[in-house]
Amino acid sequence: MNRTLLKETLDTYTRWQVIALLFLGFSAGLPFLLVFSTLNARLADVGVETATIGFFSWLGITYSIKVFWAPIVDRLKLPILDRLLGKRRSWILLAQTGIASGLYLMAHVDATAAPEMMAWCGLLVAFSSATQDVAIDAYRIEIAEERLQAALAATYIFGYRLALLVAGAGALYLAEFWSWQVSYEVMALLVGVGMATVLIVREPEVNHFAAAQDIAGKIEQEAAKRTHLNPRLARFVGWFYAAVAGPFLDFFRRYRELAILILITVAVYRISDIAMGVMANPFYLDFMGFSKTEVADVTKVFGFFMTIAGSLLGGVLVVRYGVRRMLLTGAVMTAATNLLFVVLAQYPPDLGTLALVVSADNLSGGIANVALIAWLSSMTSASFTATQYALFSSLMTLPGKFLGGFSGIVVAGYGYAEFFLLAGLMGVPAILLAIYMMQKGERLDALAPRNETAESS
């Protein structure tokens, strides 16, 4: 690393906004496994029936449908809290309060005697967690200028991944040495990390309401004029239209015929990576014959650090070379590393080769993910940040997860090598669309919202 790049890296990652996102990323990642795999382990450990455990997976639906209540997070001012903290921090703190309360209640519920109560407490955690994601995404986009978005995403991912380790392995260790009650009580206490961060950091100084307020006012006038609604109802119609329809109208009017292609790019960008990941562990364990410990050491521990390295490197490269160029680089690297698994499937098991392939896969995944997040962040309007980004984030994973459901059929019918080859080819549309977006770069820059922040240093 030359001296100029080192200086740029230090300058980027020592900014208060970037450091703040490390702790907010931890806050976002902490509850995720506690209502998924860690909760499933707890339920199985205390003797809950397998069929019942399966129903608990429905808690994850809340993360996929958060776009439906994102407009409320964008438009509704919370009483008292909004005046004390501002819009974004007040919503984050409220969501964190829901997470901590839900985890504490889960710590004291007997899952065998009252599985329904455990499910309701889990729903409180999942709903609050998804709401926190919406508010933190909006905060991240609004707190700094576009060129820092990749670095913010990198530290956010670092904090998120760290929280997954704590809520996964950490929670299991606590349950093993003490109890599930202690484990979930400690997790509830750790929500305080995010709460303290919210109280310390600053509120973004962008105008959340300018465009949306104009839309609301016009619709209110038209509603009162044409339908003779009373002023209060007309005001509600205007607010609802601006909150729900405004974000989508703003996006499609701004990008016009490019809007559909942008959404398609978002939808296909991670298909190759997500689809491949579904069959990764069966490939390591069943086909290659590695032990659980070997897979855990290489993919979970070593892979964790390589993903973080990729994320941090991606943050620096986006600042240095631009977001669309790195978007294309990430797409190419993701597809290419999937083809490395084709090669891996042709040779006898070797732990060193596995580590090399996993390193390349996680490094490319970290770069691609940071580039995508930074690109999407640059296209959200300050007036509709939470709703527009919630739309993007929902599209990011949904197609990949859907197609990943068929991965087992492909492996059973053709084999792992053929499956990984197909997964690599699934990355070609993302590469072509990234090239197209580079070609349309000047126009996209001209159409992009200029989210001005009073504090960007």
mmCIF file of N, CA, C and O in Angstrom, residues 152-198:
data_model
loop_
_atom_site.group_PDB
_atom_site.id
_atom_site.type_symbol
_atom_site.label_atom_id
_atom_site.label_comp_id
_atom_site.label_asym_id
_atom_site.label_seq_id
_atom_site.Cartn_x
_atom_site.Cartn_y
_atom_site.Cartn_z
ATOM 1 N N LEU A 152 -18.764 3.901 4.974
ATOM 2 C CA LEU A 152 -19.826 3.720 5.972
ATOM 3 C C LEU A 152 -20.405 2.303 5.878
ATOM 4 O O LEU A 152 -20.638 1.644 6.900
ATOM 5 N N ALA A 153 -20.613 1.840 4.656
ATOM 6 C CA ALA A 153 -21.127 0.477 4.472
ATOM 7 C C ALA A 153 -20.131 -0.559 4.973
ATOM 8 O O ALA A 153 -20.518 -1.573 5.558
ATOM 9 N N ALA A 154 -18.836 -0.310 4.760
ATOM 10 C CA ALA A 154 -17.811 -1.266 5.183
ATOM 11 C C ALA A 154 -17.781 -1.426 6.698
ATOM 12 O O ALA A 154 -17.755 -2.555 7.218
ATOM 13 N N THR A 155 -17.783 -0.311 7.433
ATOM 14 C CA THR A 155 -17.754 -0.426 8.895
ATOM 15 C C THR A 155 -19.087 -0.943 9.437
ATOM 16 O O THR A 155 -19.120 -1.647 10.446
ATOM 17 N N TYR A 156 -20.175 -0.613 8.746
ATOM 18 C CA TYR A 156 -21.483 -1.155 9.127
ATOM 19 C C TYR A 156 -21.472 -2.685 9.009
ATOM 20 O O TYR A 156 -21.918 -3.396 9.911
ATOM 21 N N ILE A 157 -20.946 -3.189 7.898
ATOM 22 C CA ILE A 157 -20.870 -4.641 7.696
ATOM 23 C C ILE A 157 -19.963 -5.275 8.735
ATOM 24 O O ILE A 157 -20.256 -6.362 9.257
ATOM 25 N N PHE A 158 -18.842 -4.624 9.060
ATOM 26 C CA PHE A 158 -17.934 -5.138 10.090
ATOM 27 C C PHE A 158 -18.671 -5.283 11.415
ATOM 28 O O PHE A 158 -18.621 -6.329 12.068
ATOM 29 N N GLY A 159 -19.368 -4.218 11.825
ATOM 30 C CA GLY A 159 -20.122 -4.280 13.079
ATOM 31 C C GLY A 159 -21.214 -5.320 13.040
ATOM 32 O O GLY A 159 -21.445 -6.045 14.021
ATOM 33 N N TYR A 160 -21.891 -5.430 11.897
ATOM 34 C CA TYR A 160 -22.981 -6.398 11.732
ATOM 35 C C TYR A 160 -22.452 -7.819 11.866
ATOM 36 O O TYR A 160 -23.020 -8.653 12.579
ATOM 37 N N ARG A 161 -21.340 -8.117 11.185
ATOM 38 C CA ARG A 161 -20.754 -9.458 11.231
ATOM 39 C C ARG A 161 -20.259 -9.795 12.633
ATOM 40 O O ARG A 161 -20.359 -10.935 13.092
ATOM 41 N N LEU A 162 -19.682 -8.801 13.303
ATOM 42 C CA LEU A 162 -19.217 -9.004 14.672
ATOM 43 C C LEU A 162 -20.386 -9.362 15.585
ATOM 44 O O LEU A 162 -20.292 -10.252 16.438
ATOM 45 N N ALA A 163 -21.506 -8.680 15.382
ATOM 46 C CA ALA A 163 -22.707 -8.959 16.171
ATOM 47 C C ALA A 163 -23.239 -10.367 15.894
ATOM 48 O O ALA A 163 -23.746 -11.040 16.806
ATOM 49 N N LEU A 164 -23.122 -10.821 14.644
ATOM 50 C CA LEU A 164 -23.562 -12.184 14.319
ATOM 51 C C LEU A 164 -22.742 -13.222 15.080
ATOM 52 O O LEU A 164 -23.271 -14.254 15.509
ATOM 53 N N LEU A 165 -21.443 -12.954 15.248
ATOM 54 C CA LEU A 165 -20.612 -13.858 16.042
ATOM 55 C C LEU A 165 -21.061 -13.873 17.499
ATOM 56 O O LEU A 165 -21.153 -14.927 18.133
ATOM 57 N N VAL A 166 -21.338 -12.688 18.017
ATOM 58 C CA VAL A 166 -21.767 -12.577 19.417
ATOM 59 C C VAL A 166 -23.116 -13.259 19.634
ATOM 60 O O VAL A 166 -23.302 -14.022 20.593
ATOM 61 N N ALA A 167 -24.070 -12.993 18.721
ATOM 62 C CA ALA A 167 -25.421 -13.552 18.866
ATOM 63 C C ALA A 167 -25.484 -15.014 18.459
ATOM 64 O O ALA A 167 -26.461 -15.699 18.790
ATOM 65 N N GLY A 168 -24.489 -15.493 17.738
ATOM 66 C CA GLY A 168 -24.447 -16.897 17.335
ATOM 67 C C GLY A 168 -23.635 -17.713 18.303
ATOM 68 O O GLY A 168 -24.155 -18.290 19.262
ATOM 69 N N ALA A 169 -22.311 -17.722 18.106
ATOM 70 C CA ALA A 169 -21.423 -18.499 18.974
ATOM 71 C C ALA A 169 -21.465 -17.991 20.409
ATOM 72 O O ALA A 169 -21.498 -18.786 21.360
ATOM 73 N N GLY A 170 -21.471 -16.667 20.585
ATOM 74 C CA GLY A 170 -21.476 -16.109 21.939
ATOM 75 C C GLY A 170 -22.687 -16.524 22.746
ATOM 76 O O GLY A 170 -22.576 -16.915 23.917
ATOM 77 N N ALA A 171 -23.862 -16.443 22.141
ATOM 78 C CA ALA A 171 -25.090 -16.830 22.839
ATOM 79 C C ALA A 171 -25.101 -18.320 23.174
ATOM 80 O O ALA A 171 -25.571 -18.723 24.256
ATOM 81 N N LEU A 172 -24.568 -19.136 22.287
ATOM 82 C CA LEU A 172 -24.511 -20.585 22.550
ATOM 83 C C LEU A 172 -23.554 -20.897 23.696
ATOM 84 O O LEU A 172 -23.844 -21.763 24.539
ATOM 85 N N TYR A 173 -22.417 -20.219 23.734
ATOM 86 C CA TYR A 173 -21.475 -20.428 24.838
ATOM 87 C C TYR A 173 -22.106 -20.041 26.177
ATOM 88 O O TYR A 173 -21.974 -20.748 27.181
ATOM 89 N N LEU A 174 -22.788 -18.902 26.212
ATOM 90 C CA LEU A 174 -23.440 -18.463 27.448
ATOM 91 C C LEU A 174 -24.501 -19.457 27.901
ATOM 92 O O LEU A 174 -24.624 -19.757 29.098
ATOM 93 N N ALA A 175 -25.257 -19.974 26.931
ATOM 94 C CA ALA A 175 -26.288 -20.958 27.269
ATOM 95 C C ALA A 175 -25.679 -22.263 27.772
ATOM 96 O O ALA A 175 -26.225 -22.919 28.668
ATOM 97 N N GLU A 176 -24.537 -22.641 27.217
ATOM 98 C CA GLU A 176 -23.871 -23.885 27.610
ATOM 99 C C GLU A 176 -23.320 -23.795 29.024
ATOM 100 O O GLU A 176 -23.460 -24.717 29.834
ATOM 101 N N PHE A 177 -22.678 -22.669 29.339
ATOM 102 C CA PHE A 177 -22.018 -22.535 30.634
ATOM 103 C C PHE A 177 -22.939 -22.014 31.735
ATOM 104 O O PHE A 177 -22.692 -22.250 32.910
ATOM 105 N N TRP A 178 -24.002 -21.286 31.343
ATOM 106 C CA TRP A 178 -24.951 -20.798 32.333
ATOM 107 C C TRP A 178 -26.358 -21.293 31.997
ATOM 108 O O TRP A 178 -26.755 -22.362 32.422
ATOM 109 N N SER A 179 -27.114 -20.513 31.221
ATOM 110 C CA SER A 179 -28.473 -20.925 30.845
ATOM 111 C C SER A 179 -28.948 -20.053 29.695
ATOM 112 O O SER A 179 -28.344 -19.011 29.392
ATOM 113 N N TRP A 180 -30.049 -20.481 29.070
ATOM 114 C CA TRP A 180 -30.630 -19.672 28.006
ATOM 115 C C TRP A 180 -31.150 -18.346 28.548
ATOM 116 O O TRP A 180 -31.123 -17.328 27.858
ATOM 117 N N GLN A 181 -31.617 -18.346 29.778
ATOM 118 C CA GLN A 181 -32.097 -17.097 30.367
ATOM 119 C C GLN A 181 -30.966 -16.084 30.481
ATOM 120 O O GLN A 181 -31.113 -14.927 30.077
ATOM 121 N N VAL A 182 -29.838 -16.527 31.001
ATOM 122 C CA VAL A 182 -28.684 -15.635 31.114
ATOM 123 C C VAL A 182 -28.225 -15.176 29.742
ATOM 124 O O VAL A 182 -27.894 -14.003 29.531
ATOM 125 N N SER A 183 -28.214 -16.097 28.780
ATOM 126 C CA SER A 183 -27.773 -15.779 27.437
ATOM 127 C C SER A 183 -28.596 -14.640 26.838
ATOM 128 O O SER A 183 -28.043 -13.661 26.329
ATOM 129 N N TYR A 184 -29.916 -14.753 26.900
ATOM 130 C CA TYR A 184 -30.768 -13.721 26.302
ATOM 131 C C TYR A 184 -30.777 -12.439 27.125
ATOM 132 O O TYR A 184 -30.971 -11.342 26.580
ATOM 133 N N GLU A 185 -30.566 -12.550 28.433
ATOM 134 C CA GLU A 185 -30.441 -11.336 29.243
ATOM 135 C C GLU A 185 -29.187 -10.548 28.854
ATOM 136 O O GLU A 185 -29.220 -9.315 28.762
ATOM 137 N N VAL A 186 -28.088 -11.256 28.620
ATOM 138 C CA VAL A 186 -26.850 -10.594 28.195
ATOM 139 C C VAL A 186 -27.045 -9.943 26.823
ATOM 140 O O VAL A 186 -26.599 -8.808 26.593
ATOM 141 N N MET A 187 -27.739 -10.647 25.925
ATOM 142 C CA MET A 187 -27.996 -10.072 24.600
ATOM 143 C C MET A 187 -28.855 -8.806 24.707
ATOM 144 O O MET A 187 -28.614 -7.821 23.993
ATOM 145 N N ALA A 188 -29.845 -8.830 25.592
ATOM 146 C CA ALA A 188 -30.677 -7.638 25.804
ATOM 147 C C ALA A 188 -29.824 -6.481 26.328
ATOM 148 O O ALA A 188 -30.007 -5.317 25.933
ATOM 149 N N LEU A 189 -28.880 -6.810 27.215
ATOM 150 C CA LEU A 189 -27.991 -5.788 27.765
ATOM 151 C C LEU A 189 -27.087 -5.191 26.689
ATOM 152 O O LEU A 189 -26.808 -3.983 26.684
ATOM 153 N N LEU A 190 -26.656 -6.022 25.740
ATOM 154 C CA LEU A 190 -25.753 -5.558 24.685
ATOM 155 C C LEU A 190 -26.436 -4.602 23.699
ATOM 156 O O LEU A 190 -25.749 -3.896 22.951
ATOM 157 N N VAL A 191 -27.766 -4.572 23.694
ATOM 158 C CA VAL A 191 -28.474 -3.582 22.879
ATOM 159 C C VAL A 191 -28.086 -2.173 23.327
ATOM 160 O O VAL A 191 -28.161 -1.210 22.564
ATOM 161 N N GLY A 192 -27.631 -2.070 24.571
ATOM 162 C CA GLY A 192 -27.183 -0.785 25.104
ATOM 163 C C GLY A 192 -26.038 -0.166 24.326
ATOM 164 O O GLY A 192 -25.850 1.062 24.344
ATOM 165 N N VAL A 193 -25.250 -0.996 23.621
ATOM 166 C CA VAL A 193 -24.175 -0.464 22.780
ATOM 167 C C VAL A 193 -24.760 0.470 21.717
ATOM 168 O O VAL A 193 -24.263 1.577 21.491
ATOM 169 N N GLY A 194 -25.818 0.010 21.057
ATOM 170 C CA GLY A 194 -26.465 0.830 20.044
ATOM 171 C C GLY A 194 -27.156 2.040 20.639
ATOM 172 O O GLY A 194 -27.126 3.137 20.059
ATOM 173 N N MET A 195 -27.801 1.857 21.786
ATOM 174 C CA MET A 195 -28.496 2.969 22.433
ATOM 175 C C MET A 195 -27.518 4.086 22.802
ATOM 176 O O MET A 195 -27.800 5.275 22.579
ATOM 177 N N ALA A 196 -26.375 3.705 23.371
ATOM 178 C CA ALA A 196 -25.372 4.705 23.741
ATOM 179 C C ALA A 196 -24.865 5.442 22.508
ATOM 180 O O ALA A 196 -24.657 6.664 22.527
ATOM 181 N N THR A 197 -24.697 4.701 21.408
ATOM 182 C CA THR A 197 -24.232 5.318 20.164
ATOM 183 C C THR A 197 -25.222 6.355 19.667
ATOM 184 O O THR A 197 -24.833 7.459 19.254
ATOM 185 N N VAL A 198 -26.500 6.019 19.702
ATOM 186 C CA VAL A 198 -27.540 6.943 19.243
ATOM 187 C C VAL A 198 -27.528 8.233 20.056
ATOM 188 O O VAL A 198 -27.716 9.332 19.520
#
